[in-house]
PDB file of C-alpha atoms in Angstrom:
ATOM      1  CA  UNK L   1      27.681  95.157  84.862  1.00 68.00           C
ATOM      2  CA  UNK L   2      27.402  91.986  85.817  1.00 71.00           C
ATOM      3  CA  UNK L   3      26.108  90.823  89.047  1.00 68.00           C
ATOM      4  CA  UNK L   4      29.085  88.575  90.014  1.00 63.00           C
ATOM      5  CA  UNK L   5      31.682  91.509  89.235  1.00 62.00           C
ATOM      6  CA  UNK L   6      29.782  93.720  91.415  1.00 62.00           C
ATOM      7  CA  UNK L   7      29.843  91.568  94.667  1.00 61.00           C
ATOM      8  CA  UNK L   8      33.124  90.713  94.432  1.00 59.00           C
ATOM      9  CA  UNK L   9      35.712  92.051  96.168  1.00 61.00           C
ATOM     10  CA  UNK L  10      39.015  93.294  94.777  1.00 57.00           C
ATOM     11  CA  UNK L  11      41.855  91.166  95.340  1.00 57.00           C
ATOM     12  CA  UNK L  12      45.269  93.432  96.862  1.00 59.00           C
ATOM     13  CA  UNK L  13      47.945  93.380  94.133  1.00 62.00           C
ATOM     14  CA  UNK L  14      50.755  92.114  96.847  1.00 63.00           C
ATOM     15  CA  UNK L  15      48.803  89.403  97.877  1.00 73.00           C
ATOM     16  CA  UNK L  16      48.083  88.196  94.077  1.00 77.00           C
ATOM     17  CA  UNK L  17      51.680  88.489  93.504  1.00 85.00           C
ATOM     18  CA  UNK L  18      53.252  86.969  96.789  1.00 88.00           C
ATOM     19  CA  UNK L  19      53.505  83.587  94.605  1.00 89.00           C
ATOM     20  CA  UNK L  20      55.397  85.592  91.629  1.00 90.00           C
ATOM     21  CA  UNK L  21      57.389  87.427  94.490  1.00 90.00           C
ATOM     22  CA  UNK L  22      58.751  84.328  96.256  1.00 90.00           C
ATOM     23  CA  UNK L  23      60.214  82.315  93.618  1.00 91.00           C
ATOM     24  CA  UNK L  24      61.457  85.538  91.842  1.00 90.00           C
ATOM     25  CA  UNK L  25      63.344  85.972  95.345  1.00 90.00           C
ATOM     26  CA  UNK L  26      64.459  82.164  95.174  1.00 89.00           C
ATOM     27  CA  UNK L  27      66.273  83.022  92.043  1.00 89.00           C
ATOM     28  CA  UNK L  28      67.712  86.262  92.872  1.00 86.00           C
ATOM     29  CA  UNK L  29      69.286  85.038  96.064  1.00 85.00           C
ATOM     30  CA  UNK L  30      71.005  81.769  94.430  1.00 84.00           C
ATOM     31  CA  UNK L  31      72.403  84.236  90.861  1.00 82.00           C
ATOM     32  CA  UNK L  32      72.510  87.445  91.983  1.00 78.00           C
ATOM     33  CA  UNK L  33      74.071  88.463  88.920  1.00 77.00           C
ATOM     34  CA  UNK L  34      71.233  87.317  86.409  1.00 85.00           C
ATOM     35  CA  UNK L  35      69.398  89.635  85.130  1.00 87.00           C
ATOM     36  CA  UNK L  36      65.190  89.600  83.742  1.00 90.00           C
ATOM     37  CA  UNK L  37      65.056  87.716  81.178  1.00 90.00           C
ATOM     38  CA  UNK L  38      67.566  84.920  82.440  1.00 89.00           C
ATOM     39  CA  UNK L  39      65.111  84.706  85.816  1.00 89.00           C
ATOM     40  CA  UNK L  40      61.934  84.638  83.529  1.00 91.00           C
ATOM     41  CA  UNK L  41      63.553  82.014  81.304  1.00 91.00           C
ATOM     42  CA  UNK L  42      64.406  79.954  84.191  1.00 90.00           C
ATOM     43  CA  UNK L  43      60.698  80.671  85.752  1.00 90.00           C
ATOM     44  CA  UNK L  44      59.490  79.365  82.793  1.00 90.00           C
ATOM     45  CA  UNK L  45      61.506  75.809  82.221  1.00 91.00           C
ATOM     46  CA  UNK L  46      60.561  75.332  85.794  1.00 90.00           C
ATOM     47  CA  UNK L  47      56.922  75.249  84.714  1.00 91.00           C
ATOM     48  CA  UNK L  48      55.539  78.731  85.851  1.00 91.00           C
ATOM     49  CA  UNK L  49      53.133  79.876  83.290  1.00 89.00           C
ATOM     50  CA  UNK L  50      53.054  83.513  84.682  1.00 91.00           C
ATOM     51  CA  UNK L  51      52.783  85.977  82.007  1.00 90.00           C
ATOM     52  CA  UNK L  52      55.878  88.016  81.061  1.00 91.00           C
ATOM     53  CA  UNK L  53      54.481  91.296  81.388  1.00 92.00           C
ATOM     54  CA  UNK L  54      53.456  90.753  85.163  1.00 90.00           C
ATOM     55  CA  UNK L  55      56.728  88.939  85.904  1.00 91.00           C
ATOM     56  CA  UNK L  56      58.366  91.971  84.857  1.00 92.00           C
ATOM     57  CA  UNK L  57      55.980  94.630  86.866  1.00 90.00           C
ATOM     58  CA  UNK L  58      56.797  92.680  89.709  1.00 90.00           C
ATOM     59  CA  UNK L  59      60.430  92.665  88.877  1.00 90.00           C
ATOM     60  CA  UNK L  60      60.563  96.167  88.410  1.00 89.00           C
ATOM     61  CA  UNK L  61      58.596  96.901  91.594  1.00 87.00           C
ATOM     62  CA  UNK L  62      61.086  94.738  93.945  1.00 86.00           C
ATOM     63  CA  UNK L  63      63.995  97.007  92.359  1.00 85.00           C
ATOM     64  CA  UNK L  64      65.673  93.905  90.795  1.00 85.00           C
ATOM     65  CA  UNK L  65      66.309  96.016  87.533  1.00 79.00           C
ATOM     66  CA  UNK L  66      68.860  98.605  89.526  1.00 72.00           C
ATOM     67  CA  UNK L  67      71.940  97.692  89.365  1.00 70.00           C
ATOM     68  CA  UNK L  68      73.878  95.705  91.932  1.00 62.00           C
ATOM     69  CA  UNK L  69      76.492  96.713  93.527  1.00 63.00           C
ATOM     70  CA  UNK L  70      79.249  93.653  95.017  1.00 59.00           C
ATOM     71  CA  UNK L  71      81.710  94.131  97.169  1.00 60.00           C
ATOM     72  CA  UNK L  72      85.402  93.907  95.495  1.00 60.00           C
ATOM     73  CA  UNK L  73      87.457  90.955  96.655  1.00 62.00           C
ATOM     74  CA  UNK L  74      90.672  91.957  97.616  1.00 58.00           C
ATOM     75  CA  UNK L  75      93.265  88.919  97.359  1.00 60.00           C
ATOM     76  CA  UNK L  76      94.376  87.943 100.903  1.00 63.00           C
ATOM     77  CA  UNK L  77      97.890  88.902 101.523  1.00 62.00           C
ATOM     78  CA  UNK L  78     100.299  87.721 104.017  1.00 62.00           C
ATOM     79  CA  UNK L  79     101.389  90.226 107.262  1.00 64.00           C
ATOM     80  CA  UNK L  80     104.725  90.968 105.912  1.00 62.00           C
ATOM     81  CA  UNK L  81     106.842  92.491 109.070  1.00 61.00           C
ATOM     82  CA  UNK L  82     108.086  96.127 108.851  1.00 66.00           C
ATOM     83  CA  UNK L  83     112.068  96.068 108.704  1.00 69.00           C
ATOM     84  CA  UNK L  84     114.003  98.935 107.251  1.00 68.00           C
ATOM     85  CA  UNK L  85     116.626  97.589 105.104  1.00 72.00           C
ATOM     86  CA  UNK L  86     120.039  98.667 104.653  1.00 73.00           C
ATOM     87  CA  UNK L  87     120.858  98.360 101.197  1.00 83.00           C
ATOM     88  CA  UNK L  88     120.333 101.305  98.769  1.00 82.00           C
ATOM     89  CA  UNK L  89     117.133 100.102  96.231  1.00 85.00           C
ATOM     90  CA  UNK L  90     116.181  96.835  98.056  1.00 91.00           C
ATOM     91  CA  UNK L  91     112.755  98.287  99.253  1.00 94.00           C
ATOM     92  CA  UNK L  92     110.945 101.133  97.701  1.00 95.00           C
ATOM     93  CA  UNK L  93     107.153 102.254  98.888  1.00 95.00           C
ATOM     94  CA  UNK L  94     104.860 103.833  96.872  1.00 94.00           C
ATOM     95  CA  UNK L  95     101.504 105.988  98.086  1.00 95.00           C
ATOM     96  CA  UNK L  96      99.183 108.542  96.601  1.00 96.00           C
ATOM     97  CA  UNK L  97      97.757 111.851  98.236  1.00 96.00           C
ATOM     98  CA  UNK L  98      94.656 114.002  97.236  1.00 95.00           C
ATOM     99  CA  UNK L  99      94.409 117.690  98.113  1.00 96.00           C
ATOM    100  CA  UNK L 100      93.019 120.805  96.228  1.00 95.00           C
ATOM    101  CA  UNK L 101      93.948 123.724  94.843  1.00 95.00           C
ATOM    102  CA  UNK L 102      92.502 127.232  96.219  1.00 91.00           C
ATOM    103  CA  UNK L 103      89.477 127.120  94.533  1.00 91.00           C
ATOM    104  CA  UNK L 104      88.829 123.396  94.827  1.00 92.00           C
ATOM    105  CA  UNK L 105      89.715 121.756  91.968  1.00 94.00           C
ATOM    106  CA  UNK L 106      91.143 118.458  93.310  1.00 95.00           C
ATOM    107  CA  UNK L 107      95.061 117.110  92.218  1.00 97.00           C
ATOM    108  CA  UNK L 108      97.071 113.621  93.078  1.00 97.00           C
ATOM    109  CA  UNK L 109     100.229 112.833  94.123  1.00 97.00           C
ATOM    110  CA  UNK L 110     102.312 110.072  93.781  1.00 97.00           C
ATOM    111  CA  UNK L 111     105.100 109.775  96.325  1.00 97.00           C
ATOM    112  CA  UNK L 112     108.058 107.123  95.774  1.00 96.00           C
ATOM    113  CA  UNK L 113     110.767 106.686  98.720  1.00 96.00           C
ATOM    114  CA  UNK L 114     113.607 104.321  99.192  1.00 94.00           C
ATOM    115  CA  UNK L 115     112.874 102.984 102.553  1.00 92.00           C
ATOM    116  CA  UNK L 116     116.433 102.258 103.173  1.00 89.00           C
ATOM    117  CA  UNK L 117     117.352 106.028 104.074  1.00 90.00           C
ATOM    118  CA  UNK L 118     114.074 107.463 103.464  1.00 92.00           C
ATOM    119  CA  UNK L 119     114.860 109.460 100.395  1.00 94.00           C
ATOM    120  CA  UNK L 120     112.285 110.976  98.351  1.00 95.00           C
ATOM    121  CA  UNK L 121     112.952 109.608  95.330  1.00 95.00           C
ATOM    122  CA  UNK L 122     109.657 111.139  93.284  1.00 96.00           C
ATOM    123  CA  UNK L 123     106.301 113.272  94.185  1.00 97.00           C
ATOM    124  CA  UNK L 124     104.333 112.712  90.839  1.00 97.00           C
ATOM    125  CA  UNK L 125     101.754 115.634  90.522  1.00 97.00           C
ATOM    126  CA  UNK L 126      98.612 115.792  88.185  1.00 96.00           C
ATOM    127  CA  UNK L 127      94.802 115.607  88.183  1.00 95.00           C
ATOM    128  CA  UNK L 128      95.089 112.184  87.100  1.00 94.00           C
ATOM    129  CA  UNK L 129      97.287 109.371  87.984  1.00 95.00           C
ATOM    130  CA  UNK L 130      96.633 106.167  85.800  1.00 95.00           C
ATOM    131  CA  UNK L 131      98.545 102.676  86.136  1.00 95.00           C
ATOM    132  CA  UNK L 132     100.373 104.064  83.341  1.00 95.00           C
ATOM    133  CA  UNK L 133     101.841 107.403  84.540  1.00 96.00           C
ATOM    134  CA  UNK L 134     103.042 105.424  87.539  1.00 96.00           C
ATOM    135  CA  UNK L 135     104.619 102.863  84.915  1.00 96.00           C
ATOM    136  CA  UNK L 136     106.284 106.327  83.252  1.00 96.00           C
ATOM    137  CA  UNK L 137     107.493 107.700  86.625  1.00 96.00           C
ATOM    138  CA  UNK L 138     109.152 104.005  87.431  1.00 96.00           C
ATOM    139  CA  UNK L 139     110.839 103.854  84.244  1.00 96.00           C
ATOM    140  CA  UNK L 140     112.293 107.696  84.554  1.00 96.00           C
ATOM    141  CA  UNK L 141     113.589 106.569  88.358  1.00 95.00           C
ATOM    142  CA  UNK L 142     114.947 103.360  86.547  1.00 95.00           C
ATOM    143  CA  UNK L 143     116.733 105.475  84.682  1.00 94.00           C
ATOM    144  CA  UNK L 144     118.685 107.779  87.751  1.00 93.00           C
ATOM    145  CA  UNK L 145     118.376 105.134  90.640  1.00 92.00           C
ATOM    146  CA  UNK L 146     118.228 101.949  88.441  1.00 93.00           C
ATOM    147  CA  UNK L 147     115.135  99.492  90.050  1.00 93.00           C
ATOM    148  CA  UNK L 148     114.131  98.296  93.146  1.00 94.00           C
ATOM    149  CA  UNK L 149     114.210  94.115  94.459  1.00 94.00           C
ATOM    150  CA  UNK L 150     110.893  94.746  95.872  1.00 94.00           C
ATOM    151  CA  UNK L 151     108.021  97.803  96.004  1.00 95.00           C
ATOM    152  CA  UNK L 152     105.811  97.796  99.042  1.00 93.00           C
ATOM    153  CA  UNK L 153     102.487  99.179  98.463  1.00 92.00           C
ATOM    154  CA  UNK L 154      98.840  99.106  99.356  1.00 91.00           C
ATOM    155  CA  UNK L 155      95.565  97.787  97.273  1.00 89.00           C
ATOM    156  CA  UNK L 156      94.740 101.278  95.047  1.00 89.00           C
ATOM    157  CA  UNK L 157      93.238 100.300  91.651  1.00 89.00           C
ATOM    158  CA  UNK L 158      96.094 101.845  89.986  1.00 92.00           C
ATOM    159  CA  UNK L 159      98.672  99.468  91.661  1.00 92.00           C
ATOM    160  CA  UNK L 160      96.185  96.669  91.092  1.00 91.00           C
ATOM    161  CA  UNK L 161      95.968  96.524  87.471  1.00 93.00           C
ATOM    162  CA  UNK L 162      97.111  94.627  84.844  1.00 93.00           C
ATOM    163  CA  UNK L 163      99.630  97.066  83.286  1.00 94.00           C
ATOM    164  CA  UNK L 164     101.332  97.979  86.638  1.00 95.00           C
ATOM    165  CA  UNK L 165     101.835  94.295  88.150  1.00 94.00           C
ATOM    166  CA  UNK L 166     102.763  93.414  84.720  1.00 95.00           C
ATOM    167  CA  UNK L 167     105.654  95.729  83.930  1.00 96.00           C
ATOM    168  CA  UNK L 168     106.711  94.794  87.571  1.00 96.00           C
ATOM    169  CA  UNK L 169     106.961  90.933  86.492  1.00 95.00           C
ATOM    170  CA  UNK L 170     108.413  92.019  83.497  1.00 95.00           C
ATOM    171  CA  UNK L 171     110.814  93.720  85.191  1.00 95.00           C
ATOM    172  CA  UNK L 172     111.281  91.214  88.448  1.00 95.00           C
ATOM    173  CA  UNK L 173     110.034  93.412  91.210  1.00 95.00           C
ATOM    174  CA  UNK L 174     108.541  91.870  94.036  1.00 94.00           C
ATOM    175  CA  UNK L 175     104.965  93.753  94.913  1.00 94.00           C
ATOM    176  CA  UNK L 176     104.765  93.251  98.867  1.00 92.00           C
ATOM    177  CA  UNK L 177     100.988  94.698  98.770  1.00 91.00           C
ATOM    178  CA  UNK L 178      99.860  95.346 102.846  1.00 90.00           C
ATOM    179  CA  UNK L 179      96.725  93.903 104.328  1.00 86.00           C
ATOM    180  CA  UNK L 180      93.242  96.164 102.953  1.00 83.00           C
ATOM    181  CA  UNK L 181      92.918  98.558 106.568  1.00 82.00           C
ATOM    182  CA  UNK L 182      96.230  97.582 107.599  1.00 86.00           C
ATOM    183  CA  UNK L 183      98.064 101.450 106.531  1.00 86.00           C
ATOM    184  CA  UNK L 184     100.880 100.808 109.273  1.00 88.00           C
ATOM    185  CA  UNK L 185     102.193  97.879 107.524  1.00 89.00           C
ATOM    186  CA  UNK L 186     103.379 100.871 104.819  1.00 90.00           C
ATOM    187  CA  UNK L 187     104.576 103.122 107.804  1.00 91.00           C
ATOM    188  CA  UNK L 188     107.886 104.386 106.447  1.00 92.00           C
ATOM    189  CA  UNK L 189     105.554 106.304 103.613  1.00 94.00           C
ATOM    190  CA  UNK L 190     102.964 106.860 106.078  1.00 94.00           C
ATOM    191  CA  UNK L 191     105.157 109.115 108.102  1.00 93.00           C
ATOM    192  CA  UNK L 192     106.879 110.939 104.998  1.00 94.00           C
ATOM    193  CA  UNK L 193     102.858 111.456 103.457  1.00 96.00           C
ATOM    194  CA  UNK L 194     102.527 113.331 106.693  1.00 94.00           C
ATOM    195  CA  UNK L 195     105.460 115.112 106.847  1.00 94.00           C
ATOM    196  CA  UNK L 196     104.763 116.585 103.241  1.00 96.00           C
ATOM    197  CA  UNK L 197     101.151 117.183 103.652  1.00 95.00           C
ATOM    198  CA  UNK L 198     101.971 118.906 106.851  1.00 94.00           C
ATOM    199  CA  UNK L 199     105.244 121.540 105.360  1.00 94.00           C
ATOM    200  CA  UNK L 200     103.912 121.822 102.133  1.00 95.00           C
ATOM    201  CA  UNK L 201     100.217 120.732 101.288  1.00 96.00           C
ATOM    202  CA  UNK L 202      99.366 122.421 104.550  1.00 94.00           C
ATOM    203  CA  UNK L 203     101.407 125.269 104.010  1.00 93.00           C
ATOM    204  CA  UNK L 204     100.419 126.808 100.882  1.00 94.00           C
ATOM    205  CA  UNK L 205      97.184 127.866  98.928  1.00 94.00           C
ATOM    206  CA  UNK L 206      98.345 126.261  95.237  1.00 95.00           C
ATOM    207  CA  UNK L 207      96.896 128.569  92.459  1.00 94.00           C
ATOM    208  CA  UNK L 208      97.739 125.718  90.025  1.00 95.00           C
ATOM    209  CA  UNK L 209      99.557 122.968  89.504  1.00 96.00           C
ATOM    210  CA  UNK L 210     102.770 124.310  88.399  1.00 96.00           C
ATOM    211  CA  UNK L 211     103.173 126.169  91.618  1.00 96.00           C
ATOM    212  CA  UNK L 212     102.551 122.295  93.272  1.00 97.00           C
ATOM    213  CA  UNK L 213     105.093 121.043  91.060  1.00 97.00           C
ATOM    214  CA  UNK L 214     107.563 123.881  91.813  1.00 97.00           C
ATOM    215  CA  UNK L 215     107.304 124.497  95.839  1.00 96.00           C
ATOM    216  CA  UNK L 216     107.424 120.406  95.529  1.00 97.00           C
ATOM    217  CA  UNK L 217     110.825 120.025  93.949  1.00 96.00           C
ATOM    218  CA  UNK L 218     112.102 122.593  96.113  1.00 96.00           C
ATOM    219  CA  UNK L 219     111.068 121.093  99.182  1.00 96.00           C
ATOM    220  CA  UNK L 220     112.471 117.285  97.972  1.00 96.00           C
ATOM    221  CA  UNK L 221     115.966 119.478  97.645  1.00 95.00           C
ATOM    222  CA  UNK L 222     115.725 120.551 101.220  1.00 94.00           C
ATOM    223  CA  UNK L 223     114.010 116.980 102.616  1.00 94.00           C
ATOM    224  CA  UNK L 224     116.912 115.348 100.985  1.00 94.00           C
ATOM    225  CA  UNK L 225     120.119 117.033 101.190  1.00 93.00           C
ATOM    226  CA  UNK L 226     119.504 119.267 104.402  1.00 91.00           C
ATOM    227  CA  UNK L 227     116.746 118.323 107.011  1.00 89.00           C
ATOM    228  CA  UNK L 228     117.961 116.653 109.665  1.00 90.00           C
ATOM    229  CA  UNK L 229     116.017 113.047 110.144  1.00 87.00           C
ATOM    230  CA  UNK L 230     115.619 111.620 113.607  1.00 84.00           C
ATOM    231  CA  UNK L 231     115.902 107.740 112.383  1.00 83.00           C
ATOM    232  CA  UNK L 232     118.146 108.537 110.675  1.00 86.00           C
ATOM    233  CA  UNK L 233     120.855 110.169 113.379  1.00 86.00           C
ATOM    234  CA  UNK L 234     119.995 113.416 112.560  1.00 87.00           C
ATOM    235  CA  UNK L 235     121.351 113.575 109.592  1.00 90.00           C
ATOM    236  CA  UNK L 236     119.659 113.965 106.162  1.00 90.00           C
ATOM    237  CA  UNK L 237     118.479 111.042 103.882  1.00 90.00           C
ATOM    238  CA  UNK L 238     121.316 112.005 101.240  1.00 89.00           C
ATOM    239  CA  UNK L 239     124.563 112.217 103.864  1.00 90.00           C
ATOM    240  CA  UNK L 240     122.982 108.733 105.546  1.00 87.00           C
ATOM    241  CA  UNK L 241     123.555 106.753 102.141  1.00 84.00           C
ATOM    242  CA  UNK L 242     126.447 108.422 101.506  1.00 84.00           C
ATOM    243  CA  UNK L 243     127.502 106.970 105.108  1.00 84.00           C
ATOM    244  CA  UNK L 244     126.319 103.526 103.742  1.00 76.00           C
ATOM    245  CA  UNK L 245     128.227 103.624 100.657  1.00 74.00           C
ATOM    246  CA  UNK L 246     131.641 104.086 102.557  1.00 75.00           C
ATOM    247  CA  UNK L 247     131.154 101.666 104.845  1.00 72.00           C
ATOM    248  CA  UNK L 248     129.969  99.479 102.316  1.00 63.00           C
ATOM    249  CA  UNK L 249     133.276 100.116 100.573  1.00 58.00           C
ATOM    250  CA  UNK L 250     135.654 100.022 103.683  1.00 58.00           C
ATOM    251  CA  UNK L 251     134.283  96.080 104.746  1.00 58.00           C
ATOM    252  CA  UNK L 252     134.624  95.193 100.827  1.00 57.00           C
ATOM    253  CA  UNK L 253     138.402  96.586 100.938  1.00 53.00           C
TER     254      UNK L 253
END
């Protein structure tokens, strides 16, 4: 061995590397998104003659090859004041609602109400609800209620995408989308998702889906056509636009 490797000391791999480590950190922190081999590319036309194997050690050491996670922009959306309307399919809300069955397996709903009188007009039950089911369950109300002027909703990935927003444009629905945290701007579905989870979600042990589906549709009978609902006058949602109708009919006349 040779005298001069014996005396001297071992340098400490951090130190060595701080040089690597703070212009690797310079590059990160102005494109976050670029990944190895743009940051050694651009190390390199800057003049750094480090070798590609060490840049890379280092890299891999400082965790820069994980994947990075960035927070998902929301659009900003206007505070859009909470006014029941009075005409029959001028505002319809839409909201979704996890729970289980008995031994855990996890379902969706998707709940649709005219805000006018509060009607259910659809639970939509599955595992899975995609953009497109709730295009399919919008087309079958279109069908029985014709559609709405406007839809107020919140910012779920389903309600989001391109093939829900765009069958809404296609169809000239306004989207009134609430402010991200701001769940009381939807409070007409608010108060009906907690009125179902608490007499029926609540209420039953579901041993599959079809007993979901069928204690559901029983329930939107009943909700409907004979519980009494206190905004309403006490009466329920089905007599109310009944009530609207006539009157309707009798200024008309």
């Amino acid at each position: 061995m040779a005298r001069s490797s014996y005396y001297e000391r071992p340098a400490i791999k951090a130190k060595a590397d701080e040089s690597v480590i703070e212009v690797l950190n310079q590059v990160v922190a102005k494109h976050g998104r670029w990944g190895f081999r743009l940051c050694f590319d651009w190390m390199r036309n800057q003049g750094y003659a480090w070798n590609h194997k060490r840049v890379w050690r280092i890299y891999k050491e400082m965790g820069l090859n994980l994947p990075r996670r960035t927070k998902k922009r929301i659009p900003k959306t206007p505070k859009v004041p909470l006014i029941a309307p009075t005409e029959a399919n001028s505002m319809w809300a839409l909201d979704f609602m996890y729970d289980t069955l008995h031994y855990g397996r996890p379902f969706r709903t998707l709940n649709v109400i005219d805000e006018s009188n509060r009607e259910i007009l659809a639970i939509e039950i599955d595992i899975s609800l995609p953009a497109a089911r709730v295009v399919r369950t919008l087309e079958q109300l279109e069908e029985i209620h014709g559609l709405p002027k406007a839809i107020r909703l919140d910012n779920g990935s389903e309600l989001r995408s391109a093939v829900f927003m765009g069958w809404c444009e296609e169809k000239g629905i306004e989207l009134q989308f609430i402010q991200p945290g701001k769940p009381q701007q939807n409070a007409f579905i608010e108060r009906f998702n907690r009125t179902y989870r608490h007499e029926v979600l609540n209420a039953y042990l579901f041993e599959n889906l079809r007993e979901v589906r069928e204690i559901t549709e029983n329930w939107i009978t009943i909700y409907n056509e004979e519980r009494p609902h206190k905004s309403l006058g006490r009466i329920p949602p089905r007599d109310y636009r009944a009530q609207a109708e006539n009157n309707t009919l009798g200024m008309s006349a």
